[in-house]
PDB file of N, CA and C in Angstrom:
ATOM      1  N   MET A   2      -1.894  14.378 -52.235  1.00 88.00           N
ATOM      2  CA  MET A   2      -0.496  14.763 -52.134  1.00 88.00           C
ATOM      3  C   MET A   2      -0.317  15.936 -51.165  1.00 88.00           C
ATOM      4  N   GLU A   3      -1.334  16.807 -51.143  1.00 92.00           N
ATOM      5  CA  GLU A   3      -1.248  17.950 -50.243  1.00 92.00           C
ATOM      6  C   GLU A   3      -1.292  17.500 -48.781  1.00 92.00           C
ATOM      7  N   LEU A   4      -2.071  16.446 -48.519  1.00 93.00           N
ATOM      8  CA  LEU A   4      -2.180  15.935 -47.158  1.00 93.00           C
ATOM      9  C   LEU A   4      -0.831  15.399 -46.669  1.00 93.00           C
ATOM     10  N   ILE A   5      -0.139  14.682 -47.535  1.00 94.00           N
ATOM     11  CA  ILE A   5       1.174  14.136 -47.167  1.00 94.00           C
ATOM     12  C   ILE A   5       2.166  15.261 -46.916  1.00 94.00           C
ATOM     13  N   ALA A   6       2.134  16.301 -47.754  1.00 95.00           N
ATOM     14  CA  ALA A   6       3.032  17.440 -47.564  1.00 95.00           C
ATOM     15  C   ALA A   6       2.714  18.169 -46.264  1.00 95.00           C
ATOM     16  N   THR A   7       1.427  18.300 -45.949  1.00 96.00           N
ATOM     17  CA  THR A   7       1.031  18.960 -44.710  1.00 96.00           C
ATOM     18  C   THR A   7       1.495  18.163 -43.500  1.00 96.00           C
ATOM     19  N   LEU A   8       1.284  16.847 -43.519  1.00 95.00           N
ATOM     20  CA  LEU A   8       1.733  16.001 -42.419  1.00 95.00           C
ATOM     21  C   LEU A   8       3.251  16.031 -42.273  1.00 95.00           C
ATOM     22  N   ALA A   9       3.961  16.014 -43.386  1.00 96.00           N
ATOM     23  CA  ALA A   9       5.422  16.086 -43.327  1.00 96.00           C
ATOM     24  C   ALA A   9       5.865  17.423 -42.739  1.00 96.00           C
ATOM     25  N   GLY A  10       5.171  18.482 -43.072  1.00 95.00           N
ATOM     26  CA  GLY A  10       5.491  19.801 -42.518  1.00 95.00           C
ATOM     27  C   GLY A  10       5.251  19.850 -41.017  1.00 95.00           C
ATOM     28  N   ILE A  11       4.155  19.261 -40.564  1.00 95.00           N
ATOM     29  CA  ILE A  11       3.856  19.240 -39.131  1.00 95.00           C
ATOM     30  C   ILE A  11       4.920  18.445 -38.375  1.00 95.00           C
ATOM     31  N   VAL A  12       5.296  17.306 -38.925  1.00 95.00           N
ATOM     32  CA  VAL A  12       6.336  16.487 -38.285  1.00 95.00           C
ATOM     33  C   VAL A  12       7.660  17.242 -38.252  1.00 95.00           C
ATOM     34  N   ALA A  13       8.003  17.937 -39.342  1.00 95.00           N
ATOM     35  CA  ALA A  13       9.259  18.674 -39.399  1.00 95.00           C
ATOM     36  C   ALA A  13       9.273  19.810 -38.372  1.00 95.00           C
ATOM     37  N   VAL A  14       8.176  20.533 -38.244  1.00 95.00           N
ATOM     38  CA  VAL A  14       8.112  21.632 -37.273  1.00 95.00           C
ATOM     39  C   VAL A  14       8.200  21.078 -35.851  1.00 95.00           C
ATOM     40  N   ALA A  15       7.501  19.982 -35.583  1.00 92.00           N
ATOM     41  CA  ALA A  15       7.567  19.382 -34.245  1.00 92.00           C
ATOM     42  C   ALA A  15       8.985  18.913 -33.935  1.00 92.00           C
ATOM     43  N   TRP A  16       9.646  18.336 -34.900  1.00 92.00           N
ATOM     44  CA  TRP A  16      11.018  17.870 -34.699  1.00 92.00           C
ATOM     45  C   TRP A  16      11.952  19.053 -34.434  1.00 92.00           C
ATOM     46  N   LEU A  17      11.792  20.139 -35.199  1.00 93.00           N
ATOM     47  CA  LEU A  17      12.643  21.315 -34.999  1.00 93.00           C
ATOM     48  C   LEU A  17      12.401  21.957 -33.632  1.00 93.00           C
ATOM     49  N   LEU A  18      11.140  21.986 -33.198  1.00 89.00           N
ATOM     50  CA  LEU A  18      10.844  22.602 -31.911  1.00 89.00           C
ATOM     51  C   LEU A  18      11.305  21.746 -30.734  1.00 89.00           C
ATOM     52  N   SER A  19      11.530  20.466 -30.966  1.00 87.00           N
ATOM     53  CA  SER A  19      11.968  19.595 -29.870  1.00 87.00           C
ATOM     54  C   SER A  19      13.493  19.541 -29.726  1.00 87.00           C
ATOM     55  N   ILE A  20      14.230  20.175 -30.614  1.00 89.00           N
ATOM     56  CA  ILE A  20      15.695  20.144 -30.553  1.00 89.00           C
ATOM     57  C   ILE A  20      16.228  20.714 -29.235  1.00 89.00           C
ATOM     58  N   PRO A  21      15.755  21.882 -28.772  1.00 87.00           N
ATOM     59  CA  PRO A  21      16.293  22.390 -27.493  1.00 87.00           C
ATOM     60  C   PRO A  21      16.042  21.445 -26.314  1.00 87.00           C
ATOM     61  N   ALA A  22      14.876  20.809 -26.274  1.00 84.00           N
ATOM     62  CA  ALA A  22      14.585  19.890 -25.178  1.00 84.00           C
ATOM     63  C   ALA A  22      15.508  18.678 -25.233  1.00 84.00           C
ATOM     64  N   ARG A  23      15.742  18.148 -26.434  1.00 86.00           N
ATOM     65  CA  ARG A  23      16.635  16.993 -26.558  1.00 86.00           C
ATOM     66  C   ARG A  23      18.066  17.359 -26.186  1.00 86.00           C
ATOM     67  N   ARG A  24      18.518  18.567 -26.546  1.00 88.00           N
ATOM     68  CA  ARG A  24      19.872  18.992 -26.192  1.00 88.00           C
ATOM     69  C   ARG A  24      20.009  19.177 -24.685  1.00 88.00           C
ATOM     70  N   PHE A  25      18.963  19.746 -24.046  1.00 86.00           N
ATOM     71  CA  PHE A  25      18.985  19.922 -22.591  1.00 86.00           C
ATOM     72  C   PHE A  25      19.054  18.575 -21.894  1.00 86.00           C
ATOM     73  N   GLU A  26      18.245  17.617 -22.372  1.00 86.00           N
ATOM     74  CA  GLU A  26      18.236  16.289 -21.758  1.00 86.00           C
ATOM     75  C   GLU A  26      19.583  15.598 -21.943  1.00 86.00           C
ATOM     76  N   LYS A  27      20.185  15.763 -23.107  1.00 86.00           N
ATOM     77  CA  LYS A  27      21.476  15.124 -23.369  1.00 86.00           C
ATOM     78  C   LYS A  27      22.577  15.748 -22.515  1.00 86.00           C
ATOM     79  N   ARG A  28      22.503  17.064 -22.326  1.00 88.00           N
ATOM     80  CA  ARG A  28      23.543  17.766 -21.586  1.00 88.00           C
ATOM     81  C   ARG A  28      23.439  17.526 -20.082  1.00 88.00           C
ATOM     82  N   THR A  29      22.224  17.531 -19.537  1.00 86.00           N
ATOM     83  CA  THR A  29      22.067  17.441 -18.091  1.00 86.00           C
ATOM     84  C   THR A  29      21.607  16.073 -17.606  1.00 86.00           C
ATOM     85  N   GLY A  30      21.026  15.280 -18.481  1.00 81.00           N
ATOM     86  CA  GLY A  30      20.500  13.990 -18.077  1.00 81.00           C
ATOM     87  C   GLY A  30      19.119  14.086 -17.467  1.00 81.00           C
ATOM     88  N   LYS A  31      18.530  15.278 -17.448  1.00 78.00           N
ATOM     89  CA  LYS A  31      17.194  15.477 -16.889  1.00 78.00           C
ATOM     90  C   LYS A  31      16.235  15.882 -18.001  1.00 78.00           C
ATOM     91  N   LYS A  32      14.987  15.519 -17.851  1.00 76.00           N
ATOM     92  CA  LYS A  32      13.983  15.950 -18.812  1.00 76.00           C
ATOM     93  C   LYS A  32      13.486  17.333 -18.423  1.00 76.00           C
ATOM     94  N   MET A  33      13.110  18.103 -19.429  1.00 72.00           N
ATOM     95  CA  MET A  33      12.578  19.438 -19.154  1.00 72.00           C
ATOM     96  C   MET A  33      11.219  19.311 -18.479  1.00 72.00           C
ATOM     97  N   GLY A  34      10.904  20.275 -17.658  1.00 70.00           N
ATOM     98  CA  GLY A  34       9.648  20.251 -16.914  1.00 70.00           C
ATOM     99  C   GLY A  34       8.440  20.347 -17.819  1.00 70.00           C
ATOM    100  N   ARG A  35       7.404  19.635 -17.451  1.00 68.00           N
ATOM    101  CA  ARG A  35       6.158  19.667 -18.205  1.00 68.00           C
ATOM    102  C   ARG A  35       5.018  20.041 -17.274  1.00 68.00           C
ATOM    103  N   HIS A  36       5.321  20.903 -16.297  1.00 70.00           N
ATOM    104  CA  HIS A  36       4.341  21.237 -15.278  1.00 70.00           C
ATOM    105  C   HIS A  36       3.198  22.068 -15.844  1.00 70.00           C
ATOM    106  N   ALA A  37       3.475  22.975 -16.768  1.00 75.00           N
ATOM    107  CA  ALA A  37       2.413  23.828 -17.306  1.00 75.00           C
ATOM    108  C   ALA A  37       1.402  23.007 -18.094  1.00 75.00           C
ATOM    109  N   ALA A  38       1.890  22.064 -18.879  1.00 76.00           N
ATOM    110  CA  ALA A  38       0.982  21.232 -19.674  1.00 76.00           C
ATOM    111  C   ALA A  38       0.134  20.348 -18.762  1.00 76.00           C
ATOM    112  N   SER A  39       0.703  19.827 -17.707  1.00 77.00           N
ATOM    113  CA  SER A  39      -0.091  18.981 -16.809  1.00 77.00           C
ATOM    114  C   SER A  39      -1.122  19.819 -16.068  1.00 77.00           C
ATOM    115  N   GLY A  40      -0.797  21.055 -15.756  1.00 79.00           N
ATOM    116  CA  GLY A  40      -1.769  21.937 -15.118  1.00 79.00           C
ATOM    117  C   GLY A  40      -2.949  22.237 -16.024  1.00 79.00           C
ATOM    118  N   MET A  41      -2.658  22.482 -17.300  1.00 81.00           N
ATOM    119  CA  MET A  41      -3.748  22.746 -18.251  1.00 81.00           C
ATOM    120  C   MET A  41      -4.613  21.504 -18.446  1.00 81.00           C
ATOM    121  N   LEU A  42      -3.992  20.342 -18.522  1.00 81.00           N
ATOM    122  CA  LEU A  42      -4.765  19.124 -18.708  1.00 81.00           C
ATOM    123  C   LEU A  42      -5.589  18.785 -17.473  1.00 81.00           C
ATOM    124  N   SER A  43      -5.097  19.137 -16.294  1.00 81.00           N
ATOM    125  CA  SER A  43      -5.895  18.872 -15.102  1.00 81.00           C
ATOM    126  C   SER A  43      -7.134  19.758 -15.057  1.00 81.00           C
ATOM    127  N   VAL A  44      -7.034  20.984 -15.575  1.00 84.00           N
ATOM    128  CA  VAL A  44      -8.210  21.860 -15.654  1.00 84.00           C
ATOM    129  C   VAL A  44      -9.232  21.277 -16.614  1.00 84.00           C
ATOM    130  N   VAL A  45      -8.788  20.803 -17.768  1.00 84.00           N
ATOM    131  CA  VAL A  45      -9.695  20.187 -18.732  1.00 84.00           C
ATOM    132  C   VAL A  45     -10.312  18.926 -18.133  1.00 84.00           C
ATOM    133  N   ASN A  46      -9.523  18.151 -17.422  1.00 83.00           N
ATOM    134  CA  ASN A  46     -10.019  16.934 -16.787  1.00 83.00           C
ATOM    135  C   ASN A  46     -11.093  17.263 -15.751  1.00 83.00           C
ATOM    136  N   GLU A  47     -10.879  18.342 -15.005  1.00 85.00           N
ATOM    137  CA  GLU A  47     -11.852  18.716 -13.986  1.00 85.00           C
ATOM    138  C   GLU A  47     -13.158  19.209 -14.610  1.00 85.00           C
ATOM    139  N   LEU A  48     -13.071  19.859 -15.756  1.00 88.00           N
ATOM    140  CA  LEU A  48     -14.284  20.355 -16.411  1.00 88.00           C
ATOM    141  C   LEU A  48     -15.105  19.233 -17.026  1.00 88.00           C
ATOM    142  N   PHE A  49     -14.453  18.320 -17.712  1.00 90.00           N
ATOM    143  CA  PHE A  49     -15.178  17.315 -18.480  1.00 90.00           C
ATOM    144  C   PHE A  49     -15.355  15.987 -17.760  1.00 90.00           C
ATOM    145  N   SER A  50     -14.570  15.727 -16.725  1.00 87.00           N
ATOM    146  CA  SER A  50     -14.696  14.467 -15.997  1.00 87.00           C
ATOM    147  C   SER A  50     -14.388  14.697 -14.523  1.00 87.00           C
ATOM    148  N   PRO A  51     -15.361  15.236 -13.789  1.00 87.00           N
ATOM    149  CA  PRO A  51     -15.098  15.580 -12.384  1.00 87.00           C
ATOM    150  C   PRO A  51     -14.740  14.381 -11.514  1.00 87.00           C
ATOM    151  N   SER A  52     -15.291  13.204 -11.806  1.00 90.00           N
ATOM    152  CA  SER A  52     -14.960  12.039 -10.978  1.00 90.00           C
ATOM    153  C   SER A  52     -13.503  11.635 -11.173  1.00 90.00           C
ATOM    154  N   ALA A  53     -12.989  11.760 -12.383  1.00 86.00           N
ATOM    155  CA  ALA A  53     -11.573  11.461 -12.616  1.00 86.00           C
ATOM    156  C   ALA A  53     -10.684  12.486 -11.922  1.00 86.00           C
ATOM    157  N   ALA A  54     -11.121  13.737 -11.891  1.00 85.00           N
ATOM    158  CA  ALA A  54     -10.349  14.765 -11.194  1.00 85.00           C
ATOM    159  C   ALA A  54     -10.326  14.479  -9.694  1.00 85.00           C
ATOM    160  N   ASN A  55     -11.473  14.044  -9.152  1.00 89.00           N
ATOM    161  CA  ASN A  55     -11.511  13.692  -7.727  1.00 89.00           C
ATOM    162  C   ASN A  55     -10.605  12.504  -7.432  1.00 89.00           C
ATOM    163  N   ALA A  56     -10.581  11.530  -8.328  1.00 89.00           N
ATOM    164  CA  ALA A  56      -9.703  10.371  -8.149  1.00 89.00           C
ATOM    165  C   ALA A  56      -8.236  10.793  -8.181  1.00 89.00           C
ATOM    166  N   ALA A  57      -7.896  11.742  -9.037  1.00 85.00           N
ATOM    167  CA  ALA A  57      -6.514  12.224  -9.108  1.00 85.00           C
ATOM    168  C   ALA A  57      -6.127  12.929  -7.807  1.00 85.00           C
ATOM    169  N   VAL A  58      -7.060  13.666  -7.224  1.00 87.00           N
ATOM    170  CA  VAL A  58      -6.785  14.342  -5.956  1.00 87.00           C
ATOM    171  C   VAL A  58      -6.560  13.314  -4.851  1.00 87.00           C
ATOM    172  N   VAL A  59      -7.390  12.276  -4.824  1.00 92.00           N
ATOM    173  CA  VAL A  59      -7.238  11.229  -3.806  1.00 92.00           C
ATOM    174  C   VAL A  59      -5.893  10.519  -3.965  1.00 92.00           C
ATOM    175  N   LEU A  60      -5.498  10.217  -5.210  1.00 91.00           N
ATOM    176  CA  LEU A  60      -4.201   9.567  -5.432  1.00 91.00           C
ATOM    177  C   LEU A  60      -3.046  10.456  -4.994  1.00 91.00           C
ATOM    178  N   ALA A  61      -3.143  11.756  -5.268  1.00 88.00           N
ATOM    179  CA  ALA A  61      -2.083  12.672  -4.840  1.00 88.00           C
ATOM    180  C   ALA A  61      -1.992  12.729  -3.324  1.00 88.00           C
ATOM    181  N   GLU A  62      -3.154  12.717  -2.644  1.00 92.00           N
ATOM    182  CA  GLU A  62      -3.135  12.719  -1.188  1.00 92.00           C
ATOM    183  C   GLU A  62      -2.540  11.428  -0.633  1.00 92.00           C
ATOM    184  N   GLN A  63      -2.837  10.303  -1.276  1.00 90.00           N
ATOM    185  CA  GLN A  63      -2.275   9.033  -0.810  1.00 90.00           C
ATOM    186  C   GLN A  63      -0.774   8.991  -1.001  1.00 90.00           C
ATOM    187  N   LYS A  64      -0.269   9.617  -2.058  1.00 89.00           N
ATOM    188  CA  LYS A  64       1.175   9.658  -2.285  1.00 89.00           C
ATOM    189  C   LYS A  64       1.881  10.457  -1.207  1.00 89.00           C
ATOM    190  N   GLU A  65       1.249  11.528  -0.758  1.00 89.00           N
ATOM    191  CA  GLU A  65       1.892  12.444   0.175  1.00 89.00           C
ATOM    192  C   GLU A  65       1.622  12.125   1.636  1.00 89.00           C
ATOM    193  N   ARG A  66       0.793  11.125   1.919  1.00 87.00           N
ATOM    194  CA  ARG A  66       0.445  10.853   3.309  1.00 87.00           C
ATOM    195  C   ARG A  66       1.655  10.362   4.093  1.00 87.00           C
ATOM    196  N   ARG A  67       1.609  10.588   5.370  1.00 84.00           N
ATOM    197  CA  ARG A  67       2.688  10.166   6.255  1.00 84.00           C
ATOM    198  C   ARG A  67       2.282   8.869   6.925  1.00 84.00           C
ATOM    199  N   VAL A  68       3.182   7.925   6.931  1.00 79.00           N
ATOM    200  CA  VAL A  68       2.925   6.632   7.547  1.00 79.00           C
ATOM    201  C   VAL A  68       3.986   6.418   8.624  1.00 79.00           C
ATOM    202  N   GLY A  69       3.524   6.072   9.801  1.00 77.00           N
ATOM    203  CA  GLY A  69       4.450   5.855  10.906  1.00 77.00           C
ATOM    204  C   GLY A  69       5.225   4.558  10.721  1.00 77.00           C
ATOM    205  N   ILE A  70       6.509   4.612  10.947  1.00 74.00           N
ATOM    206  CA  ILE A  70       7.357   3.430  10.859  1.00 74.00           C
ATOM    207  C   ILE A  70       7.480   2.843  12.265  1.00 74.00           C
ATOM    208  N   PRO A  71       7.118   1.589  12.444  1.00 67.00           N
ATOM    209  CA  PRO A  71       7.180   1.015  13.796  1.00 67.00           C
ATOM    210  C   PRO A  71       8.629   0.837  14.257  1.00 67.00           C
ATOM    211  N   ALA A  72       8.809   1.008  15.555  1.00 69.00           N
ATOM    212  CA  ALA A  72      10.137   0.811  16.130  1.00 69.00           C
ATOM    213  C   ALA A  72      10.448  -0.675  16.189  1.00 69.00           C
ATOM    214  N   GLY A  73      11.699  -1.016  16.371  1.00 64.00           N
ATOM    215  CA  GLY A  73      12.129  -2.401  16.404  1.00 64.00           C
ATOM    216  C   GLY A  73      11.472  -3.203  17.512  1.00 64.00           C
ATOM    217  N   GLU A  74      11.267  -2.576  18.671  1.00 66.00           N
ATOM    218  CA  GLU A  74      10.669  -3.313  19.777  1.00 66.00           C
ATOM    219  C   GLU A  74       9.154  -3.469  19.624  1.00 66.00           C
ATOM    220  N   ASP A  75       8.553  -2.779  18.669  1.00 59.00           N
ATOM    221  CA  ASP A  75       7.117  -2.921  18.444  1.00 59.00           C
ATOM    222  C   ASP A  75       6.776  -4.187  17.654  1.00 59.00           C
ATOM    223  N   LYS A  76       7.726  -4.741  16.970  1.00 61.00           N
ATOM    224  CA  LYS A  76       7.456  -5.914  16.134  1.00 61.00           C
ATOM    225  C   LYS A  76       7.411  -7.166  17.005  1.00 61.00           C
ATOM    226  N   ASP A  77       6.384  -7.949  16.834  1.00 64.00           N
ATOM    227  CA  ASP A  77       6.196  -9.141  17.647  1.00 64.00           C
ATOM    228  C   ASP A  77       6.490 -10.372  16.782  1.00 64.00           C
ATOM    229  N   PHE A  78       7.734 -10.804  16.779  1.00 63.00           N
ATOM    230  CA  PHE A  78       8.126 -11.936  15.952  1.00 63.00           C
ATOM    231  C   PHE A  78       7.837 -13.284  16.624  1.00 63.00           C
ATOM    232  N   GLU A  79       7.682 -13.290  17.928  1.00 66.00           N
ATOM    233  CA  GLU A  79       7.470 -14.552  18.631  1.00 66.00           C
ATOM    234  C   GLU A  79       6.097 -15.137  18.331  1.00 66.00           C
ATOM    235  N   ARG A  80       5.079 -14.309  18.313  1.00 71.00           N
ATOM    236  CA  ARG A  80       3.723 -14.823  18.050  1.00 71.00           C
ATOM    237  C   ARG A  80       3.433 -14.951  16.564  1.00 71.00           C
ATOM    238  N   ASN A  81       4.107 -14.217  15.720  1.00 73.00           N
ATOM    239  CA  ASN A  81       3.858 -14.231  14.274  1.00 73.00           C
ATOM    240  C   ASN A  81       5.015 -14.915  13.557  1.00 73.00           C
ATOM    241  N   ARG A  82       5.131 -16.192  13.726  1.00 72.00           N
ATOM    242  CA  ARG A  82       6.215 -16.935  13.098  1.00 72.00           C
ATOM    243  C   ARG A  82       5.866 -17.248  11.649  1.00 72.00           C
ATOM    244  N   ILE A  83       6.868 -17.281  10.805  1.00 74.00           N
ATOM    245  CA  ILE A  83       6.711 -17.643   9.408  1.00 74.00           C
ATOM    246  C   ILE A  83       7.019 -19.133   9.289  1.00 74.00           C
ATOM    247  N   THR A  84       6.076 -19.887   8.704  1.00 78.00           N
ATOM    248  CA  THR A  84       6.257 -21.311   8.540  1.00 78.00           C
ATOM    249  C   THR A  84       6.277 -21.633   7.055  1.00 78.00           C
ATOM    250  N   ILE A  85       7.299 -22.331   6.612  1.00 83.00           N
ATOM    251  CA  ILE A  85       7.407 -22.727   5.216  1.00 83.00           C
ATOM    252  C   ILE A  85       7.177 -24.229   5.132  1.00 83.00           C
ATOM    253  N   VAL A  86       6.189 -24.633   4.354  1.00 86.00           N
ATOM    254  CA  VAL A  86       5.848 -26.042   4.202  1.00 86.00           C
ATOM    255  C   VAL A  86       6.281 -26.465   2.815  1.00 86.00           C
ATOM    256  N   VAL A  87       7.115 -27.531   2.754  1.00 88.00           N
ATOM    257  CA  VAL A  87       7.589 -28.057   1.480  1.00 88.00           C
ATOM    258  C   VAL A  87       6.878 -29.380   1.215  1.00 88.00           C
ATOM    259  N   GLN A  88       6.236 -29.459   0.059  1.00 86.00           N
ATOM    260  CA  GLN A  88       5.526 -30.682  -0.307  1.00 86.00           C
ATOM    261  C   GLN A  88       6.520 -31.719  -0.824  1.00 86.00           C
ATOM    262  N   ASP A  89       6.296 -32.977  -0.458  1.00 83.00           N
ATOM    263  CA  ASP A  89       7.148 -34.070  -0.919  1.00 83.00           C
ATOM    264  C   ASP A  89       6.722 -34.442  -2.335  1.00 83.00           C
ATOM    265  N   LYS A  90       7.642 -34.478  -3.292  1.00 77.00           N
ATOM    266  CA  LYS A  90       7.317 -34.743  -4.694  1.00 77.00           C
ATOM    267  C   LYS A  90       7.420 -36.239  -5.057  1.00 77.00           C
ATOM    268  N   SER A  91       7.536 -37.107  -4.081  1.00 66.00           N
ATOM    269  CA  SER A  91       7.683 -38.545  -4.396  1.00 66.00           C
ATOM    270  C   SER A  91       6.354 -39.233  -4.484  1.00 66.00           C
TER     271      SER A  91
END
């Protein structure tokens, strides 16, 4: 019975502490920032799983990379034609 009371207390405290975040989200339509928690978790990730931390760095670099957009005259539509073949169902 004590375990159930303890779990109910933890849930109640978590619910009470989340009220300001829910009110902020309802009022502004934006979620509150979670940057500090992600920073702490990235430190733990780097300590206990360095390969996963390296993969996260590579993914972040790929997200931020710059890709050149070709100009309209650079596209060669004459040599690269799209052909659609429809099979006869009879």
